[in-house]
């Protein structure tokens, strides 16, 4: 179930961290709603949840991702490694804010951390989950504008199997331009 306040969201994040068994596994959550929460998370806020584990919060639009200090360190987020990537947040002292705003910055972060965040074994379940949410709400066609960011061949196979499965009535429209970072 969704949460209504920043305090509830933070408590939920803390509980997710506590439930994780592998101390090295990063945590990815999805669904932060900046307008509803009235807060755009940054590394300081997320460090208040954990500094021991890489933590990512993907917003509900899919356009922004937020990371704590452990994630920034683990995936080597610096002005040098992000040179030319629009939307990566830095403070005046050039320390990272942990905010990746917009498709280019979010795609960059997903490419850096994606294989740790979503394994090939998890991808079919994630696609099925997305399909189920769509079907419950009468959506018959879906698109993934980040298609190919993790692994174009894996994602193509999973999407083809999903489109052909009896468990789904979704049609998939793939934006080939979104594969720009894999080219």
Short mmCIF file of C-alpha atoms in Angstrom, two decimals:
data_model
loop_
_atom_site.label_atom_id
_atom_site.label_comp_id
_atom_site.label_asym_id
_atom_site.label_seq_id
_atom_site.Cartn_x
_atom_site.Cartn_y
_atom_site.Cartn_z
CA UNK A 1 0.00 0.00 0.00
CA UNK A 2 1.04 3.54 -0.70
CA UNK A 3 2.15 5.97 1.96
CA UNK A 4 0.87 9.51 2.40
CA UNK A 5 3.69 11.39 4.16
CA UNK A 6 7.44 11.77 3.97
CA UNK A 7 7.73 10.28 7.47
CA UNK A 8 5.75 7.19 6.40
CA UNK A 9 7.86 6.86 3.25
CA UNK A 10 11.08 7.08 5.24
CA UNK A 11 9.82 4.50 7.74
CA UNK A 12 8.91 2.17 4.84
CA UNK A 13 12.39 2.58 3.36
CA UNK A 14 13.97 1.81 6.75
CA UNK A 15 11.83 -1.34 7.01
CA UNK A 16 12.86 -2.47 3.51
CA UNK A 17 16.54 -2.06 4.44
CA UNK A 18 16.02 -4.03 7.66
CA UNK A 19 14.33 -6.89 5.77
CA UNK A 20 17.20 -7.40 3.33
CA UNK A 21 19.37 -10.42 4.00
CA UNK A 22 22.35 -9.73 1.74
CA UNK A 23 24.32 -6.85 3.29
CA UNK A 24 25.94 -6.00 -0.05
CA UNK A 25 22.79 -5.95 -2.18
CA UNK A 26 21.59 -2.51 -3.24
CA UNK A 27 17.97 -1.56 -2.62
CA UNK A 28 15.82 -0.12 -5.39
CA UNK A 29 12.36 1.22 -4.62
CA UNK A 30 9.92 2.76 -7.06
CA UNK A 31 7.02 5.13 -6.86
CA UNK A 32 8.17 8.29 -5.06
CA UNK A 33 5.76 11.08 -5.99
CA UNK A 34 7.58 14.40 -5.63
CA UNK A 35 4.47 16.65 -5.90
CA UNK A 36 2.44 14.52 -3.47
CA UNK A 37 5.29 14.22 -0.96
CA UNK A 38 6.43 17.82 -1.33
CA UNK A 39 10.04 16.65 -1.25
CA UNK A 40 12.58 15.77 -3.89
CA UNK A 41 14.86 13.25 -2.17
CA UNK A 42 18.60 13.76 -2.21
CA UNK A 43 21.56 11.91 -0.77
CA UNK A 44 21.21 13.59 2.64
CA UNK A 45 17.60 12.46 2.99
CA UNK A 46 18.43 8.93 1.83
CA UNK A 47 21.50 8.78 4.09
CA UNK A 48 18.96 9.23 6.89
CA UNK A 49 17.63 5.80 5.86
CA UNK A 50 20.98 4.01 5.45
CA UNK A 51 24.62 4.79 4.80
CA UNK A 52 25.67 1.12 4.76
CA UNK A 53 23.80 -0.01 1.66
CA UNK A 54 23.38 1.52 -1.79
CA UNK A 55 19.83 2.88 -1.87
CA UNK A 56 17.94 4.08 -4.94
CA UNK A 57 14.49 5.64 -5.05
CA UNK A 58 12.95 5.82 -8.53
CA UNK A 59 10.19 8.35 -8.82
CA UNK A 60 6.73 7.48 -10.07
CA UNK A 61 7.26 9.23 -13.39
CA UNK A 62 10.25 7.05 -14.18
CA UNK A 63 12.17 10.17 -15.18
CA UNK A 64 14.16 10.71 -11.98
CA UNK A 65 16.15 8.53 -9.65
CA UNK A 66 17.64 9.43 -6.30
CA UNK A 67 20.62 7.81 -4.58
CA UNK A 68 22.30 7.85 -1.18
CA UNK A 69 26.03 8.34 -0.48
CA UNK A 70 26.72 4.60 -0.48
CA UNK A 71 25.27 4.32 -4.00
CA UNK A 72 27.22 7.34 -5.22
CA UNK A 73 30.45 5.85 -3.89
CA UNK A 74 29.74 2.30 -5.08
CA UNK A 75 29.00 3.42 -8.63
CA UNK A 76 31.73 6.11 -8.75
CA UNK A 77 29.54 9.13 -9.35
CA UNK A 78 31.87 12.10 -9.75
CA UNK A 79 32.07 15.14 -12.01
CA UNK A 80 34.59 13.21 -14.12
CA UNK A 81 32.49 10.04 -14.56
CA UNK A 82 29.34 12.02 -15.35
CA UNK A 83 30.91 14.60 -17.66
CA UNK A 84 28.48 15.46 -20.44
CA UNK A 85 25.50 13.74 -18.78
CA UNK A 86 22.67 16.25 -18.32
CA UNK A 87 20.63 16.13 -15.12
CA UNK A 88 23.20 14.74 -12.68
CA UNK A 89 23.03 16.95 -9.61
CA UNK A 90 26.10 18.50 -8.00
CA UNK A 91 26.48 21.09 -5.28
CA UNK A 92 28.71 24.17 -5.60
CA UNK A 93 31.54 22.17 -3.93
CA UNK A 94 31.10 19.48 -6.66
CA UNK A 95 29.78 16.85 -4.26
CA UNK A 96 26.93 14.87 -5.80
CA UNK A 97 23.39 15.62 -4.61
CA UNK A 98 22.22 12.08 -5.40
CA UNK A 99 19.63 13.45 -7.79
CA UNK A 100 19.48 12.15 -11.35
CA UNK A 101 16.87 14.30 -13.05
CA UNK A 102 15.59 13.51 -16.51
CA UNK A 103 15.92 10.62 -18.90
CA UNK A 104 19.61 11.08 -19.70
CA UNK A 105 20.77 11.14 -16.08
CA UNK A 106 18.40 8.34 -15.05
CA UNK A 107 19.50 6.14 -17.96
CA UNK A 108 23.12 6.80 -17.00
CA UNK A 109 22.53 5.70 -13.41
CA UNK A 110 20.53 2.64 -14.45
CA UNK A 111 23.35 1.63 -16.77
CA UNK A 112 25.88 2.02 -13.95
CA UNK A 113 23.89 0.09 -11.35
CA UNK A 114 21.28 -1.80 -13.36
CA UNK A 115 22.88 -5.23 -13.36
CA UNK A 116 23.03 -5.07 -9.55
CA UNK A 117 19.48 -3.75 -9.25
CA UNK A 118 17.61 -6.05 -11.61
CA UNK A 119 18.96 -9.50 -12.38
CA UNK A 120 17.96 -11.51 -15.46
CA UNK A 121 15.94 -13.73 -13.13
CA UNK A 122 13.99 -10.74 -11.76
CA UNK A 123 13.22 -9.08 -15.10
CA UNK A 124 10.32 -11.37 -16.17
CA UNK A 125 8.63 -10.88 -12.79
CA UNK A 126 9.05 -7.10 -13.05
CA UNK A 127 7.54 -7.09 -16.56
CA UNK A 128 4.65 -9.30 -15.41
CA UNK A 129 4.04 -6.96 -12.44
CA UNK A 130 3.89 -3.98 -14.78
CA UNK A 131 1.54 -5.91 -17.07
CA UNK A 132 -0.76 -6.83 -14.17
CA UNK A 133 -1.01 -3.21 -13.02
CA UNK A 134 -1.89 -2.18 -16.57
CA UNK A 135 -4.52 -4.89 -16.98
CA UNK A 136 -6.14 -4.01 -13.64
CA UNK A 137 -6.57 -0.48 -14.91
CA UNK A 138 -7.72 -1.31 -18.44
CA UNK A 139 -4.45 -0.44 -20.17
CA UNK A 140 -3.95 -2.56 -23.30
CA UNK A 141 -0.79 -1.02 -24.78
CA UNK A 142 2.40 -0.16 -22.96
CA UNK A 143 5.80 1.25 -23.81
CA UNK A 144 9.12 1.18 -22.06
CA UNK A 145 11.06 4.29 -22.93
CA UNK A 146 14.12 2.86 -21.17
CA UNK A 147 13.98 -0.30 -23.26
CA UNK A 148 17.47 -1.64 -23.84
CA UNK A 149 19.19 0.34 -21.12
CA UNK A 150 20.10 -2.77 -19.14
CA UNK A 151 20.54 -5.44 -21.83
CA UNK A 152 18.83 -5.10 -25.20
CA UNK A 153 18.92 -8.83 -25.99
CA UNK A 154 17.60 -9.93 -22.59
CA UNK A 155 14.88 -7.29 -22.60
CA UNK A 156 13.84 -8.15 -26.17
CA UNK A 157 13.49 -11.83 -25.28
CA UNK A 158 11.50 -11.17 -22.12
CA UNK A 159 9.21 -8.69 -23.89
CA UNK A 160 8.58 -11.10 -26.79
CA UNK A 161 7.76 -13.97 -24.41
CA UNK A 162 5.48 -11.70 -22.40
CA UNK A 163 3.63 -10.45 -25.47
CA UNK A 164 3.01 -14.04 -26.58
CA UNK A 165 2.01 -15.37 -23.13
CA UNK A 166 -1.58 -16.20 -22.22
CA UNK A 167 -1.05 -14.34 -18.93
CA UNK A 168 -1.04 -11.00 -20.70
CA UNK A 169 -3.19 -9.04 -23.09
CA UNK A 170 -0.72 -6.18 -23.33
CA UNK A 171 0.70 -4.91 -26.57
CA UNK A 172 4.21 -3.48 -26.37
CA UNK A 173 5.53 -0.47 -28.25
CA UNK A 174 9.29 -0.19 -28.01
CA UNK A 175 11.15 3.08 -28.49
CA UNK A 176 14.35 2.10 -30.27
CA UNK A 177 15.77 5.57 -29.61
CA UNK A 178 15.95 4.60 -25.95
CA UNK A 179 18.77 2.19 -26.76
CA UNK A 180 21.10 5.13 -27.47
CA UNK A 181 23.35 4.41 -24.49
CA UNK A 182 23.89 0.79 -25.59
CA UNK A 183 24.87 1.65 -29.17
#
